[in-house]
mmCIF file of C-alpha atoms in Angstrom:
data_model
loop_
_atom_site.group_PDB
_atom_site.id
_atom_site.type_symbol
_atom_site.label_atom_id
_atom_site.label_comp_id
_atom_site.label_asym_id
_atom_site.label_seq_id
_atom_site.Cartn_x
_atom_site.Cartn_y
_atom_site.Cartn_z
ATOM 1 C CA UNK G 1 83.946 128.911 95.176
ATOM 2 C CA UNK G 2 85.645 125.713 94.150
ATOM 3 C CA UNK G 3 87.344 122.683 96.400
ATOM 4 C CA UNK G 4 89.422 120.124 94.712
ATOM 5 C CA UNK G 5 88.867 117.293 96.388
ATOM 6 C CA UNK G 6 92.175 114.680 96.255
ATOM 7 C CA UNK G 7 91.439 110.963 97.766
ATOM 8 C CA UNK G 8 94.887 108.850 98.394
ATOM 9 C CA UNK G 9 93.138 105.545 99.466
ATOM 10 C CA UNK G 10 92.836 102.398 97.263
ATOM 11 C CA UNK G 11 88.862 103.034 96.645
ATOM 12 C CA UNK G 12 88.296 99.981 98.321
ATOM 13 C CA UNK G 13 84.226 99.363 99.150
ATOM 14 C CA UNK G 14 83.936 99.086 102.450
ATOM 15 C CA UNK G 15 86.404 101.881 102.617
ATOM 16 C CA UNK G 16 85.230 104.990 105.775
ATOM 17 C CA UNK G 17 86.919 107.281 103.658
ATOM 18 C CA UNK G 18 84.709 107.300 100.679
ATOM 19 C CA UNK G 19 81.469 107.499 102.944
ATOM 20 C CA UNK G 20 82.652 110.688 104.449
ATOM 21 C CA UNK G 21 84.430 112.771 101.672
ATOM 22 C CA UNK G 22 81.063 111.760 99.603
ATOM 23 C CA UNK G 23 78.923 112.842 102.655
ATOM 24 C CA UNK G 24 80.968 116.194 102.948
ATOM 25 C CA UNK G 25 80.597 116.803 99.128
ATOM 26 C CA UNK G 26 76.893 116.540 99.063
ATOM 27 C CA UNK G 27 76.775 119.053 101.995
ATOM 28 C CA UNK G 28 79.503 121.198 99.394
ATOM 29 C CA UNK G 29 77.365 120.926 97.053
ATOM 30 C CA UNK G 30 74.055 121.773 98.367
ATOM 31 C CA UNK G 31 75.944 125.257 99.281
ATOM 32 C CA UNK G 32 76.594 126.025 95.816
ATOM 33 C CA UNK G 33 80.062 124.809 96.417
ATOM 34 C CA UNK G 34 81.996 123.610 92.876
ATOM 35 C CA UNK G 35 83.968 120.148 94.226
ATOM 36 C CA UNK G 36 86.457 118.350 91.745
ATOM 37 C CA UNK G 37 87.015 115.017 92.746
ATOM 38 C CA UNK G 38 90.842 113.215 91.888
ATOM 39 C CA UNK G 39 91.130 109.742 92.663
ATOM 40 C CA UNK G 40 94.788 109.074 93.348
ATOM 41 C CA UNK G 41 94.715 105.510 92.699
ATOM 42 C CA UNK G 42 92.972 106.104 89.212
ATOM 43 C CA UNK G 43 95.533 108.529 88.301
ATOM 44 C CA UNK G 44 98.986 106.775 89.642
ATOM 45 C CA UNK G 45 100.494 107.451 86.566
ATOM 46 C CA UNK G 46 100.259 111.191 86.137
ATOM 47 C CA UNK G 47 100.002 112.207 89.976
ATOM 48 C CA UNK G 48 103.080 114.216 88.806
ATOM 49 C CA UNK G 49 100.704 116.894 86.722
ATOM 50 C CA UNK G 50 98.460 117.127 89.900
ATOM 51 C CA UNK G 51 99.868 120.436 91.314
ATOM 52 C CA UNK G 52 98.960 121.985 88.070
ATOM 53 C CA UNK G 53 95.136 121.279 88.976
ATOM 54 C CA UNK G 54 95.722 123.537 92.415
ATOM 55 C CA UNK G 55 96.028 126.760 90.623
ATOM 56 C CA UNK G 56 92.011 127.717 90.240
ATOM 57 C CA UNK G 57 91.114 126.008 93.387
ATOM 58 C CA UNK G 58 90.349 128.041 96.835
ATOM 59 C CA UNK G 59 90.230 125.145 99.162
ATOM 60 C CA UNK G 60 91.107 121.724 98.660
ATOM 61 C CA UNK G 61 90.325 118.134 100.664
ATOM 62 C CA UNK G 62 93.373 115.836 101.377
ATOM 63 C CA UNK G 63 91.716 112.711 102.623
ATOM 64 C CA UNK G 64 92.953 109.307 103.000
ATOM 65 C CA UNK G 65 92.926 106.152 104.959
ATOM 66 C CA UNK G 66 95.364 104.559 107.204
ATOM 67 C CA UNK G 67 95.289 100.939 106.592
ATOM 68 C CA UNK G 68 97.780 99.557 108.328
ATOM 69 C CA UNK G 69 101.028 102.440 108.966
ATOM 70 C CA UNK G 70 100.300 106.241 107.704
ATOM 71 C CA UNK G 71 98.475 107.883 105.439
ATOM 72 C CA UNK G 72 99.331 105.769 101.712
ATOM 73 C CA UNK G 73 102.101 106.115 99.027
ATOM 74 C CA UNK G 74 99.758 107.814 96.747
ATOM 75 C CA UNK G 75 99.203 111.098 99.002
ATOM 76 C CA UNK G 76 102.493 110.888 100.067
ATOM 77 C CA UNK G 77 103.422 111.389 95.884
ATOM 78 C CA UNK G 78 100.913 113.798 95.747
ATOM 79 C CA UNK G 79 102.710 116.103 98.236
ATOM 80 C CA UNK G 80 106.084 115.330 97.063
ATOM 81 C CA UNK G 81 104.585 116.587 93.845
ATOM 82 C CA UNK G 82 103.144 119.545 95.344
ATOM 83 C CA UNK G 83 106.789 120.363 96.903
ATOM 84 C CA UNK G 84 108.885 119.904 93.506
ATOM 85 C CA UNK G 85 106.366 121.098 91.016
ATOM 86 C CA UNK G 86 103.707 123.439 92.957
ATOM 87 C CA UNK G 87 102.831 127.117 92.685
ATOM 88 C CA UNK G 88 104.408 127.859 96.432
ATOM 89 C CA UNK G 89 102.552 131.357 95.666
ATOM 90 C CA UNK G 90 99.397 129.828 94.653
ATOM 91 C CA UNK G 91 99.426 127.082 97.806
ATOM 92 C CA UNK G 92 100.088 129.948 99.679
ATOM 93 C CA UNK G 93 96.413 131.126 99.166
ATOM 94 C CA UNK G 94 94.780 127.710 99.684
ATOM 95 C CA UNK G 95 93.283 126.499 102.357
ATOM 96 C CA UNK G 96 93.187 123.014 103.637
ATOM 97 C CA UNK G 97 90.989 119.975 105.287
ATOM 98 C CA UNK G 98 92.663 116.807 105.898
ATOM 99 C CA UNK G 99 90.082 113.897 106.155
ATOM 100 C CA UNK G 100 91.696 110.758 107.982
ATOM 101 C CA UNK G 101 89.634 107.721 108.486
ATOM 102 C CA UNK G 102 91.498 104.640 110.139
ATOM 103 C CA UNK G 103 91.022 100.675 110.169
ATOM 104 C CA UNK G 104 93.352 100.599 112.732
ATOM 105 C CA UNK G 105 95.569 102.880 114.736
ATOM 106 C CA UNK G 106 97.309 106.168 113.511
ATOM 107 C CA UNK G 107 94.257 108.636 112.401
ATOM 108 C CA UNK G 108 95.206 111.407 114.817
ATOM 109 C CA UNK G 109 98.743 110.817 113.643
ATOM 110 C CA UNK G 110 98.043 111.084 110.143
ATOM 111 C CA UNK G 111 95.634 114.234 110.435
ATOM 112 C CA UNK G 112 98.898 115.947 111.626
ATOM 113 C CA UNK G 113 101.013 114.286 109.151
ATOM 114 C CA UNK G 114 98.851 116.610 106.209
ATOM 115 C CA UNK G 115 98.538 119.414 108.480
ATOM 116 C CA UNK G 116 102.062 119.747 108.911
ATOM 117 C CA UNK G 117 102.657 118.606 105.477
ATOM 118 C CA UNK G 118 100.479 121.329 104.037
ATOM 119 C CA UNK G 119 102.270 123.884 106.494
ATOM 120 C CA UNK G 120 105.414 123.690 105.009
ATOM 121 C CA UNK G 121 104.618 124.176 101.655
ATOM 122 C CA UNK G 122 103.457 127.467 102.931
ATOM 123 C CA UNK G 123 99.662 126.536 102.471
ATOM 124 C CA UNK G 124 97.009 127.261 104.930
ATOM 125 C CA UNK G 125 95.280 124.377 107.432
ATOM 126 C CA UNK G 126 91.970 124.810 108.590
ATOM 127 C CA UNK G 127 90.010 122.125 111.498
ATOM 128 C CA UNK G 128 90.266 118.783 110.288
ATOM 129 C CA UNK G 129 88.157 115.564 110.541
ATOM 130 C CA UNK G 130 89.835 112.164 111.667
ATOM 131 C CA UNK G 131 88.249 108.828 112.984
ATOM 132 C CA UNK G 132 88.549 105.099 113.732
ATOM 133 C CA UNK G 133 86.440 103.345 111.927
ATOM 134 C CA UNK G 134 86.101 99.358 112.369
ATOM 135 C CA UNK G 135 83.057 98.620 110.231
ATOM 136 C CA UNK G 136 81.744 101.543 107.632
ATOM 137 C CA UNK G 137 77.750 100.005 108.383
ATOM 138 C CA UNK G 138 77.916 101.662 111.526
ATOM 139 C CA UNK G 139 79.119 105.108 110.586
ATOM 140 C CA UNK G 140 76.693 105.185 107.902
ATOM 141 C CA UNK G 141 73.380 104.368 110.405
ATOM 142 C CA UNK G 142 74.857 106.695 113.104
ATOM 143 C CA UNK G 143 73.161 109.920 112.945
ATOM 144 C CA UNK G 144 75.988 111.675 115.412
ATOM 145 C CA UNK G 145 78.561 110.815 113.291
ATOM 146 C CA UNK G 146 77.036 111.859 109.976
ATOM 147 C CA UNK G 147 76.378 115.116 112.055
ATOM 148 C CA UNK G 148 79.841 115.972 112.774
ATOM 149 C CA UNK G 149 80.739 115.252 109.160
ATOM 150 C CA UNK G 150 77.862 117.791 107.872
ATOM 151 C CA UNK G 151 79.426 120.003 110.345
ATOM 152 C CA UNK G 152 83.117 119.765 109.713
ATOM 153 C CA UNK G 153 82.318 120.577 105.665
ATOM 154 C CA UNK G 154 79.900 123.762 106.619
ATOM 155 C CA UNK G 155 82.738 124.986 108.749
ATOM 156 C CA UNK G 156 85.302 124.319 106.027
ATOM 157 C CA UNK G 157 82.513 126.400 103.916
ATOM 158 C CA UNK G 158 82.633 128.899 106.336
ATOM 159 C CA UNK G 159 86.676 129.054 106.779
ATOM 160 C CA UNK G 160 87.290 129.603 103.155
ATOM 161 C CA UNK G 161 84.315 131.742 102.633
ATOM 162 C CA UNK G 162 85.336 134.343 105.116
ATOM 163 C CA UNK G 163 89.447 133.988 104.354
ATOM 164 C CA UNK G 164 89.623 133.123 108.155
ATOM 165 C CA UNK G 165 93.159 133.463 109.207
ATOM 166 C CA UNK G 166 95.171 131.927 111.223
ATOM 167 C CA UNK G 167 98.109 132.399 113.935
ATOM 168 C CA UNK G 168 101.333 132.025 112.307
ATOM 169 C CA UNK G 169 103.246 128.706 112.756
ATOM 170 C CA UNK G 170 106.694 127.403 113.284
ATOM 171 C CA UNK G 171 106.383 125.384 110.298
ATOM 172 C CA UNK G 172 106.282 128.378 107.876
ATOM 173 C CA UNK G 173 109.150 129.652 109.772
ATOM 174 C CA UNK G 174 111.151 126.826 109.493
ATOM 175 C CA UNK G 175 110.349 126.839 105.763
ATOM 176 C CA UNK G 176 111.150 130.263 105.087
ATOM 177 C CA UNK G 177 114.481 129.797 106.286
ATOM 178 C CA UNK G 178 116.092 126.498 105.261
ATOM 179 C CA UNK G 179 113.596 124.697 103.447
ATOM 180 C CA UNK G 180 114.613 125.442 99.990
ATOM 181 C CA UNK G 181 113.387 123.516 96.710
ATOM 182 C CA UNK G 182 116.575 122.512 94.450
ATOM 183 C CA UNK G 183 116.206 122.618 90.778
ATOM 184 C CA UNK G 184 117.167 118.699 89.338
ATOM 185 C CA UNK G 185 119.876 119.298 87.154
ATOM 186 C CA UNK G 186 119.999 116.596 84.627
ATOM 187 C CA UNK G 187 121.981 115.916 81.309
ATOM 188 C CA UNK G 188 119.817 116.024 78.140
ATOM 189 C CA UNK G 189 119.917 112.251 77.925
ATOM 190 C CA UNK G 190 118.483 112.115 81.383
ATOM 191 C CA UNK G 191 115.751 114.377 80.703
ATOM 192 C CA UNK G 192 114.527 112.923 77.608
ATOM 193 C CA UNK G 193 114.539 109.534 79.418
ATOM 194 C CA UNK G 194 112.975 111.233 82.625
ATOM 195 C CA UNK G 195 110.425 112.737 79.794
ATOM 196 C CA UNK G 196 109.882 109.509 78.403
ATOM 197 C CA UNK G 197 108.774 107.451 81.415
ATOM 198 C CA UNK G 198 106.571 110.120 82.705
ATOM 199 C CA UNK G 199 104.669 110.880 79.700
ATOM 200 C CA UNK G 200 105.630 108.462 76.369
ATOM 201 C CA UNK G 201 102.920 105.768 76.869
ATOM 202 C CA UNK G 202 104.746 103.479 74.847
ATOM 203 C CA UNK G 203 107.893 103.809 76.500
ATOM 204 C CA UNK G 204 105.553 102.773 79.235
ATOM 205 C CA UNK G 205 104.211 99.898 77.439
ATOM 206 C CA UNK G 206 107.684 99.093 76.510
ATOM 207 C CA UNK G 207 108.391 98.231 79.820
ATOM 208 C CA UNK G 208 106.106 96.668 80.325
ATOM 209 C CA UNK G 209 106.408 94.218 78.064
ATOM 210 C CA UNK G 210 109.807 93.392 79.025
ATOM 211 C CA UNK G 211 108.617 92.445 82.438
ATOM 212 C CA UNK G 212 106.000 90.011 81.131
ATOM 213 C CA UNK G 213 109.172 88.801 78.762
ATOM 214 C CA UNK G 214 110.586 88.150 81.775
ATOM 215 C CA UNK G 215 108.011 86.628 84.080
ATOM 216 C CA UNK G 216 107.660 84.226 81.115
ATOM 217 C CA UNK G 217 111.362 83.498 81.037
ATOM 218 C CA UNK G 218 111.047 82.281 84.936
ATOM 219 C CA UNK G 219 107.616 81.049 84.733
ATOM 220 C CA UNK G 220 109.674 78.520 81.326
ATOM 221 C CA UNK G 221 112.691 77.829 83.847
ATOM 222 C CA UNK G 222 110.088 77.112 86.810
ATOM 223 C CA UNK G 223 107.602 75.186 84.887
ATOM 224 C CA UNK G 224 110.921 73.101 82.922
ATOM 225 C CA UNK G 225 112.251 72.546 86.611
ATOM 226 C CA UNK G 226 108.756 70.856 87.788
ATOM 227 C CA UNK G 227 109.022 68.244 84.791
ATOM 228 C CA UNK G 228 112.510 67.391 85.351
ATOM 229 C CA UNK G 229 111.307 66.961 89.105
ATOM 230 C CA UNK G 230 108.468 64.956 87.816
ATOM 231 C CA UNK G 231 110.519 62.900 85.429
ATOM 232 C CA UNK G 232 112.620 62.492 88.012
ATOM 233 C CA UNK G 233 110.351 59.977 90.155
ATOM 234 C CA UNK G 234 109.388 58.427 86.983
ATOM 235 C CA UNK G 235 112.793 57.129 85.603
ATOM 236 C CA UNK G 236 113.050 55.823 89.037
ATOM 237 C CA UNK G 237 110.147 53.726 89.489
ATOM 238 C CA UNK G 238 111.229 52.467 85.918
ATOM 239 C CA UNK G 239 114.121 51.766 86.661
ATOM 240 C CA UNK G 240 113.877 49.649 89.946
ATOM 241 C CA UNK G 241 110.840 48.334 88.757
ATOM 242 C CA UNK G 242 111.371 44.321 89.356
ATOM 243 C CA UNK G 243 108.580 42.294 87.260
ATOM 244 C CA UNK G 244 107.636 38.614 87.528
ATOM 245 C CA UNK G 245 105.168 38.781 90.527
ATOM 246 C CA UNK G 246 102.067 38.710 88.611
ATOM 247 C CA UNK G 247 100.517 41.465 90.228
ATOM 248 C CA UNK G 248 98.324 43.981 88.719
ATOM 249 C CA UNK G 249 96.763 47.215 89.791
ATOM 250 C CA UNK G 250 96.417 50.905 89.718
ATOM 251 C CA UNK G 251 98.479 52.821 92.483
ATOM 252 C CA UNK G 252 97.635 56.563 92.189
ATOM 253 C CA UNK G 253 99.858 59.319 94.495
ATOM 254 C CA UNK G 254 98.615 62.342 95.106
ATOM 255 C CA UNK G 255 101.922 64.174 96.442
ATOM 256 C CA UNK G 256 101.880 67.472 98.196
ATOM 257 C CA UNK G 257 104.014 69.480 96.581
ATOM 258 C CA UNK G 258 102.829 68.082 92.957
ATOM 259 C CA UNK G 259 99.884 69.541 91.421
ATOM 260 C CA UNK G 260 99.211 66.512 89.396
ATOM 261 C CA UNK G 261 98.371 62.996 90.281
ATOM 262 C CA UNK G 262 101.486 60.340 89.508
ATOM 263 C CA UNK G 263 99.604 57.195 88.345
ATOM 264 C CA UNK G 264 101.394 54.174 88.342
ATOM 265 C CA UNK G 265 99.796 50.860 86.642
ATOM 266 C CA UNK G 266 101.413 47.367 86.847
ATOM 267 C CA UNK G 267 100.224 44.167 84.657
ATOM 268 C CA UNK G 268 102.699 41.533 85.528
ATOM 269 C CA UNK G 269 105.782 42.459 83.748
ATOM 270 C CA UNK G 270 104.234 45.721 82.415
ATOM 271 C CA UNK G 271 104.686 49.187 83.796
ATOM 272 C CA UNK G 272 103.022 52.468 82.963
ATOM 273 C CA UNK G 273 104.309 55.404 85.093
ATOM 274 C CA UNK G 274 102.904 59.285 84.228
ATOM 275 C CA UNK G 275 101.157 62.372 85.466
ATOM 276 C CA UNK G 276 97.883 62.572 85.356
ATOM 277 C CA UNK G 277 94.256 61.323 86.070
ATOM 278 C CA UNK G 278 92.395 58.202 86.338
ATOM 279 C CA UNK G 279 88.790 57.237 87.566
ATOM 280 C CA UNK G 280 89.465 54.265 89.231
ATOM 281 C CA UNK G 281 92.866 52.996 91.797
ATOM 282 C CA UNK G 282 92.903 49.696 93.028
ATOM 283 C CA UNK G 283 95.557 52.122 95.845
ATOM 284 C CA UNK G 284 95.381 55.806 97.124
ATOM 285 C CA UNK G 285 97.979 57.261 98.299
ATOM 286 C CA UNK G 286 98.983 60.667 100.014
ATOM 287 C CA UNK G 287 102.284 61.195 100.900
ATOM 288 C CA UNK G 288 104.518 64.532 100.949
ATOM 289 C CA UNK G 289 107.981 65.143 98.651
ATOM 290 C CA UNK G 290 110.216 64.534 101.013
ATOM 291 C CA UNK G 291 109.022 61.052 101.877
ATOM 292 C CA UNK G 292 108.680 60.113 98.822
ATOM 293 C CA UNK G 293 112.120 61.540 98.035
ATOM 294 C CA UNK G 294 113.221 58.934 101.092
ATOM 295 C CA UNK G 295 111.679 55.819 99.402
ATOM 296 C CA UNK G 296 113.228 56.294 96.287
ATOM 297 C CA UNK G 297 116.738 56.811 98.008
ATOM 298 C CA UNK G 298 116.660 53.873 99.970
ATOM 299 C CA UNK G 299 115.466 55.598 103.190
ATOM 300 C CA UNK G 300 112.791 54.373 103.923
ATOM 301 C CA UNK G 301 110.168 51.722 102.488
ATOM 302 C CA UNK G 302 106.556 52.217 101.351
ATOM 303 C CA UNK G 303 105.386 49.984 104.054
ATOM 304 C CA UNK G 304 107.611 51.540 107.029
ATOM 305 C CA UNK G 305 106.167 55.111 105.849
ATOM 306 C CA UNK G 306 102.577 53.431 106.174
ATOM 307 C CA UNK G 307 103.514 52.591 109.596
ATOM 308 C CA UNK G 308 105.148 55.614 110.700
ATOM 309 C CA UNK G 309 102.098 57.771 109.875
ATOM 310 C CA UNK G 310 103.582 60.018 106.942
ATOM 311 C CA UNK G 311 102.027 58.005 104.401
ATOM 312 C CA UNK G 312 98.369 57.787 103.912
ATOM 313 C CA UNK G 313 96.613 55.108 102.106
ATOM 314 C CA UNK G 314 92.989 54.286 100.663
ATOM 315 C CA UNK G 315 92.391 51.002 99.481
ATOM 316 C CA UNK G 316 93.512 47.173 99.001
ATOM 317 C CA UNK G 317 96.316 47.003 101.788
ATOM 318 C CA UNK G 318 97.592 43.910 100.088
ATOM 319 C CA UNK G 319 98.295 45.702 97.280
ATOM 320 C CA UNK G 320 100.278 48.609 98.875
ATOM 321 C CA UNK G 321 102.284 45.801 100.722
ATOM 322 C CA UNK G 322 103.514 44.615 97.157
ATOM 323 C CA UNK G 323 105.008 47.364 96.235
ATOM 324 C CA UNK G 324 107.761 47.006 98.267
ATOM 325 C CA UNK G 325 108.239 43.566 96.037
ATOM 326 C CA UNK G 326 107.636 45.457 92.770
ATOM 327 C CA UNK G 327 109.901 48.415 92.926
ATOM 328 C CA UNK G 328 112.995 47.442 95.001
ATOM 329 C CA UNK G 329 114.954 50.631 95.904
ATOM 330 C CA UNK G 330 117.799 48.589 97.924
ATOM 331 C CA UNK G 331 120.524 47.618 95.916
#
């Protein structure tokens, strides 16, 4: 006897899925059972060549997780694989155990999701095993749960074993009579394109080098839009920079939405304005963009920003009173 066994979650640790379908392989195993395991998420690219893998099997596992809404893209491709590409004849033949573990709500939901799923492709559904599942710790140490899972997988044993059948259902009916799979009826051009993306690895790598292309092309424009930004607040500190007051010390801003510091040193009639580090500031200061945006337009001044709360300072208070005398942003 052999059970393909198909897992649609995102093989995530802590993951109730995993414990069970490896819990109900052991037991497979122990009976002599052959299981092949298919990892969904490992094979994303070529869950298109899945059905093929159906034909030798007499029972197959469907189990997934629902994380947040349903049962997961990747079984959901699986079965629209199954539908377009399948052996309807061979399905036919095959029985099935969905395997539903949930973080949240929706396993009941998604347990009838494959059953019904599996129904209309004309395949056969035996009893199922569904669950919600907060922490996987406690399913493991809980002998009554790991029970019911030893259980469920002898009775699937048993099911396929003995060709059990089952009462017809309205699915199969429904199926029979309008549910018909249309050819795709492409051009040439189409198909060897549709050819290429689905098997041509380097038409795959193609593309996927344009997108990096790309994401460097914003990442340029993004990173070329920060330093205009940046050099921005430094032509205007130079420029309304007023010298002759003698003073000198190091005011360093750390602004919010900057991810470097702007240092700003003053030696009488010299000024040094950039981005960047420095061990010691005679001034800290922490202030947001749009404050600082404020200052520099006149809005505001560095000592009314102090006051207001939505500038924070570290430091000689003298100092950050001056700079309303060194850089004068009133005209």
């Amino acid at each position: 006897m052999k059970i393909n066994l198909y897992y649609g979650g995102r093989g995530l640790i802590d993951d109730p899925t995993l414990f069970v379908i490896n819990k109900i392989q052991e037991v497979l195993e122990e009976l002599r059972v052959t299981v092949v395991r298919f990892n969904l998420y490992e094979m994303k690219n070529n869950i298109a060549t899945l059905p093929q893998t159906l034909k030798d099997a007499d029972g197959i596992i469907l189990a997934s997780t629902v994380e947040w809404y349903g049962i997961g893209g990747y079984m959901h491709q699986f079965l629209d694989a199954c539908w377009l590409y399948g052996d309807k004849e061979k399905i036919s033949q095959i029985y099935m155990c969905p395997v539903v573990m949930s973080t949240t709500y929706g396993e009941r939901e998604g347990e009838m999701e494959l059953i019904n799923a599996w129904e209309i492709l004309g395949g056969l559904p035996c009893s199922g095993l569904c669950g919600y599942i907060v922490d996987t710790v406690s399913l493991e140490r809980n002998k009554d749960y790991i029970n019911i899972i030893e259980k469920k997988a002898e009775n699937m044993y048993r099911t396929v074993s003995q060709k059990t059948v089952n009462l017809p259902g309205s699915n199969q009916a429904i199926k029979q009579k309008i549910s018909v799979t249309k050819n795709i009826e492409l051009t040439p051009q189409e198909s060897e394109a549709l050819s290429q993306y689905a098997s041509d690895e380097s038409y795959v790598q193609r593309q996927k080098e344009d997108i990096q292309e790309l994401t460097n092309l914003f990442k340029g424009m993004l990173e070329s839009q920060e330093k205009e930004e940046e050099a921005d607040f430094i032509d205007d500190f130079k420029e309304h920079f007023r010298p002759g007051t003698g003073i000198k010390a190091i005011y360093r801003f750390q602004i919010d939405e900057k991810e470097e510091t702007l240092i700003i040193e003053v030696d009488g009639a010299q000024l040094n304005c950039y981005y960047g580090t420095v061990t010691k500031a005679d001034v800290d200061i922490k202030v947001n963009n749009n404050t600082m945006k404020e200052i520099l337009l006149s809005k505001m001044t560095f000592q009314r920003a102090f006051m207001g709360g939505s500038m924070k300072t570290r430091g000689d208070f003298k100092l950050l009173r001056a700079l309303d005398q060194i850089f004068v942003f009133q005209e």
